[in-house]
PDB file of C-alpha atoms in Angstrom:
ATOM      1  CA  GLN A   1       0.000   0.000   0.000  1.00 82.00           C
ATOM      2  CA  VAL A   2       1.355   3.412  -0.942  1.00 88.00           C
ATOM      3  CA  GLN A   3       1.654   5.960   1.825  1.00 93.00           C
ATOM      4  CA  LEU A   4       1.407   9.669   1.015  1.00 95.00           C
ATOM      5  CA  VAL A   5       2.847  12.443   3.170  1.00 96.00           C
ATOM      6  CA  GLU A   6       2.140  16.045   2.232  1.00 97.00           C
ATOM      7  CA  SER A   7       4.128  18.949   3.661  1.00 98.00           C
ATOM      8  CA  GLY A   8       5.024  22.576   3.062  1.00 98.00           C
ATOM      9  CA  GLY A   9       1.799  24.326   3.913  1.00 98.00           C
ATOM     10  CA  GLY A  10       1.468  27.311   6.187  1.00 98.00           C
ATOM     11  CA  LEU A  11       0.138  30.819   6.635  1.00 98.00           C
ATOM     12  CA  VAL A  12       1.039  33.265   3.891  1.00 98.00           C
ATOM     13  CA  GLN A  13      -0.097  36.730   2.895  1.00 98.00           C
ATOM     14  CA  PRO A  14      -1.934  37.318  -0.379  1.00 98.00           C
ATOM     15  CA  GLY A  15       0.585  37.439  -3.211  1.00 98.00           C
ATOM     16  CA  GLY A  16       2.974  35.142  -1.391  1.00 98.00           C
ATOM     17  CA  SER A  17       4.343  31.748  -2.380  1.00 98.00           C
ATOM     18  CA  LEU A  18       4.562  28.252  -0.986  1.00 98.00           C
ATOM     19  CA  ARG A  19       6.000  25.004  -2.256  1.00 98.00           C
ATOM     20  CA  LEU A  20       4.185  21.827  -1.293  1.00 98.00           C
ATOM     21  CA  SER A  21       5.815  18.411  -1.317  1.00 98.00           C
ATOM     22  CA  CYS A  22       4.247  14.971  -1.537  1.00 96.00           C
ATOM     23  CA  ALA A  23       6.481  12.099  -0.504  1.00 94.00           C
ATOM     24  CA  ALA A  24       5.171   8.717  -1.599  1.00 91.00           C
ATOM     25  CA  SER A  25       6.356   5.274  -0.653  1.00 89.00           C
ATOM     26  CA  GLY A  26       6.666   2.537  -3.253  1.00 76.00           C
ATOM     27  CA  SER A  27       8.260   2.464  -6.696  1.00 70.00           C
ATOM     28  CA  ILE A  28       4.838   2.225  -8.356  1.00 75.00           C
ATOM     29  CA  VAL A  29       4.635   5.980  -7.887  1.00 77.00           C
ATOM     30  CA  ARG A  30       7.189   6.453 -10.646  1.00 78.00           C
ATOM     31  CA  ILE A  31       4.805   5.076 -13.277  1.00 82.00           C
ATOM     32  CA  SER A  32       1.684   6.709 -11.883  1.00 89.00           C
ATOM     33  CA  ALA A  33       0.030   9.929 -12.931  1.00 95.00           C
ATOM     34  CA  MET A  34      -0.143  12.119  -9.868  1.00 95.00           C
ATOM     35  CA  ALA A  35      -2.331  15.015  -8.845  1.00 97.00           C
ATOM     36  CA  TRP A  36      -2.819  17.679  -6.250  1.00 98.00           C
ATOM     37  CA  TYR A  37      -6.266  18.226  -4.809  1.00 98.00           C
ATOM     38  CA  ARG A  38      -7.618  20.686  -2.271  1.00 98.00           C
ATOM     39  CA  GLN A  39     -10.569  20.919   0.040  1.00 98.00           C
ATOM     40  CA  ALA A  40     -11.760  24.201   1.470  1.00 96.00           C
ATOM     41  CA  PRO A  41     -13.988  24.324   4.554  1.00 91.00           C
ATOM     42  CA  GLY A  42     -17.534  23.311   3.686  1.00 94.00           C
ATOM     43  CA  LYS A  43     -16.633  22.397   0.124  1.00 96.00           C
ATOM     44  CA  GLN A  44     -15.935  19.224  -1.788  1.00 97.00           C
ATOM     45  CA  ARG A  45     -12.422  18.151  -2.619  1.00 96.00           C
ATOM     46  CA  GLU A  46     -11.399  19.527  -6.022  1.00 97.00           C
ATOM     47  CA  LEU A  47      -8.697  18.656  -8.499  1.00 98.00           C
ATOM     48  CA  VAL A  48      -6.024  21.340  -8.760  1.00 98.00           C
ATOM     49  CA  ALA A  49      -3.303  19.968 -11.034  1.00 98.00           C
ATOM     50  CA  THR A  50      -2.161  16.721 -12.626  1.00 98.00           C
ATOM     51  CA  ILE A  51       1.113  15.368 -13.940  1.00 97.00           C
ATOM     52  CA  THR A  52       1.660  12.177 -15.924  1.00 94.00           C
ATOM     53  CA  SER A  53       4.630   9.845 -15.574  1.00 91.00           C
ATOM     54  CA  SER A  54       6.178  11.690 -18.532  1.00 91.00           C
ATOM     55  CA  SER A  55       5.493  15.082 -16.892  1.00 92.00           C
ATOM     56  CA  THR A  56       2.605  16.290 -19.019  1.00 96.00           C
ATOM     57  CA  THR A  57       0.641  18.700 -16.829  1.00 97.00           C
ATOM     58  CA  THR A  58      -2.871  20.111 -16.546  1.00 98.00           C
ATOM     59  CA  TYR A  59      -4.341  22.744 -14.237  1.00 98.00           C
ATOM     60  CA  THR A  60      -7.742  23.851 -13.126  1.00 98.00           C
ATOM     61  CA  ASP A  61      -8.542  27.267 -14.557  1.00 98.00           C
ATOM     62  CA  SER A  62      -8.372  29.121 -11.258  1.00 97.00           C
ATOM     63  CA  VAL A  63      -4.678  28.294 -10.734  1.00 98.00           C
ATOM     64  CA  LYS A  64      -3.349  28.471 -14.303  1.00 98.00           C
ATOM     65  CA  GLY A  65      -0.343  30.740 -14.527  1.00 97.00           C
ATOM     66  CA  ARG A  66       0.137  30.726 -10.742  1.00 98.00           C
ATOM     67  CA  PHE A  67       0.718  27.081  -9.766  1.00 98.00           C
ATOM     68  CA  THR A  68       3.249  24.632 -11.175  1.00 98.00           C
ATOM     69  CA  ILE A  69       3.148  20.887 -10.577  1.00 98.00           C
ATOM     70  CA  SER A  70       6.320  18.851 -10.955  1.00 96.00           C
ATOM     71  CA  ARG A  71       7.766  15.509  -9.904  1.00 94.00           C
ATOM     72  CA  ASP A  72      11.068  13.889  -9.074  1.00 92.00           C
ATOM     73  CA  ASN A  73      10.711  10.208  -9.887  1.00 89.00           C
ATOM     74  CA  ALA A  74      14.054   9.350  -8.294  1.00 89.00           C
ATOM     75  CA  LYS A  75      12.698  10.637  -4.991  1.00 90.00           C
ATOM     76  CA  ASN A  76       9.103   9.418  -5.440  1.00 91.00           C
ATOM     77  CA  THR A  77       8.042  12.987  -4.747  1.00 93.00           C
ATOM     78  CA  ALA A  78       5.619  15.395  -6.352  1.00 95.00           C
ATOM     79  CA  TYR A  79       5.633  19.145  -5.831  1.00 97.00           C
ATOM     80  CA  LEU A  80       3.248  22.052  -6.172  1.00 98.00           C
ATOM     81  CA  GLN A  81       4.814  25.484  -6.479  1.00 98.00           C
ATOM     82  CA  MET A  82       2.164  28.070  -5.659  1.00 98.00           C
ATOM     83  CA  ASN A  83       2.788  31.718  -6.494  1.00 98.00           C
ATOM     84  CA  ASN A  84       0.626  34.822  -6.201  1.00 98.00           C
ATOM     85  CA  LEU A  85      -1.556  33.088  -3.657  1.00 98.00           C
ATOM     86  CA  LYS A  86      -5.077  34.372  -3.079  1.00 98.00           C
ATOM     87  CA  PRO A  87      -7.415  34.012  -0.089  1.00 97.00           C
ATOM     88  CA  GLU A  88      -9.567  31.647  -2.147  1.00 97.00           C
ATOM     89  CA  ASP A  89      -6.614  29.236  -2.316  1.00 98.00           C
ATOM     90  CA  THR A  90      -7.059  28.571   1.395  1.00 98.00           C
ATOM     91  CA  ALA A  91      -7.656  24.846   1.816  1.00 98.00           C
ATOM     92  CA  VAL A  92      -6.138  21.566   2.888  1.00 98.00           C
ATOM     93  CA  TYR A  93      -4.038  20.282   0.008  1.00 98.00           C
ATOM     94  CA  TYR A  94      -3.668  16.585  -0.754  1.00 98.00           C
ATOM     95  CA  CYS A  95      -1.811  14.559  -3.323  1.00 97.00           C
ATOM     96  CA  ASN A  96      -2.804  11.223  -4.800  1.00 96.00           C
ATOM     97  CA  ARG A  97      -2.656   9.387  -8.041  1.00 94.00           C
ATOM     98  CA  TRP A  98      -4.880  10.536 -10.862  1.00 95.00           C
ATOM     99  CA  GLY A  99      -7.029   8.720 -13.366  1.00 90.00           C
ATOM    100  CA  THR A 100      -7.676   5.593 -11.352  1.00 90.00           C
ATOM    101  CA  ILE A 101      -8.728   4.438  -7.905  1.00 92.00           C
ATOM    102  CA  PRO A 102      -6.895   6.634  -5.408  1.00 92.00           C
ATOM    103  CA  TRP A 103      -4.550   5.299  -2.784  1.00 93.00           C
ATOM    104  CA  THR A 104      -5.354   5.896   0.868  1.00 94.00           C
ATOM    105  CA  TRP A 105      -5.415   9.650   1.395  1.00 95.00           C
ATOM    106  CA  GLY A 106      -2.721  11.282   3.485  1.00 96.00           C
ATOM    107  CA  GLN A 107      -3.279  13.901   6.173  1.00 97.00           C
ATOM    108  CA  GLY A 108      -2.887  16.768   3.763  1.00 98.00           C
ATOM    109  CA  THR A 109      -1.196  20.079   4.439  1.00 98.00           C
ATOM    110  CA  GLN A 110      -3.044  23.250   5.416  1.00 98.00           C
ATOM    111  CA  VAL A 111      -2.571  26.359   3.294  1.00 98.00           C
ATOM    112  CA  THR A 112      -3.995  29.582   4.667  1.00 98.00           C
ATOM    113  CA  VAL A 113      -3.799  32.798   2.672  1.00 98.00           C
ATOM    114  CA  SER A 114      -4.656  35.786   4.792  1.00 97.00           C
ATOM    115  CA  SER A 115      -3.417  39.243   5.646  1.00 95.00           C
TER     116      SER A 115
END
């Protein structure tokens, strides 16, 4: 079973930046499409960005041009660079595989954008 550990969240002012990391156990991660998701209070979990095993990426419209998803297959780690953060980006951020049955969800990492 793959274990996912997200980190890098925190409190940041509007316009600030954060870099999230997702450390995954198991070599299967290297051949899996990965994604970042987020869940704001009172809302459903939403897909934020995806990256295939060959590093093709997609983004939800609200983060295009501000967020960048990447991966380091040697480290079984995915990243989400978030720039120009807005209050509406406040949420718990999770990573998981994309396009198939998800692995067990990790704890997520809280991102709070506030002045």
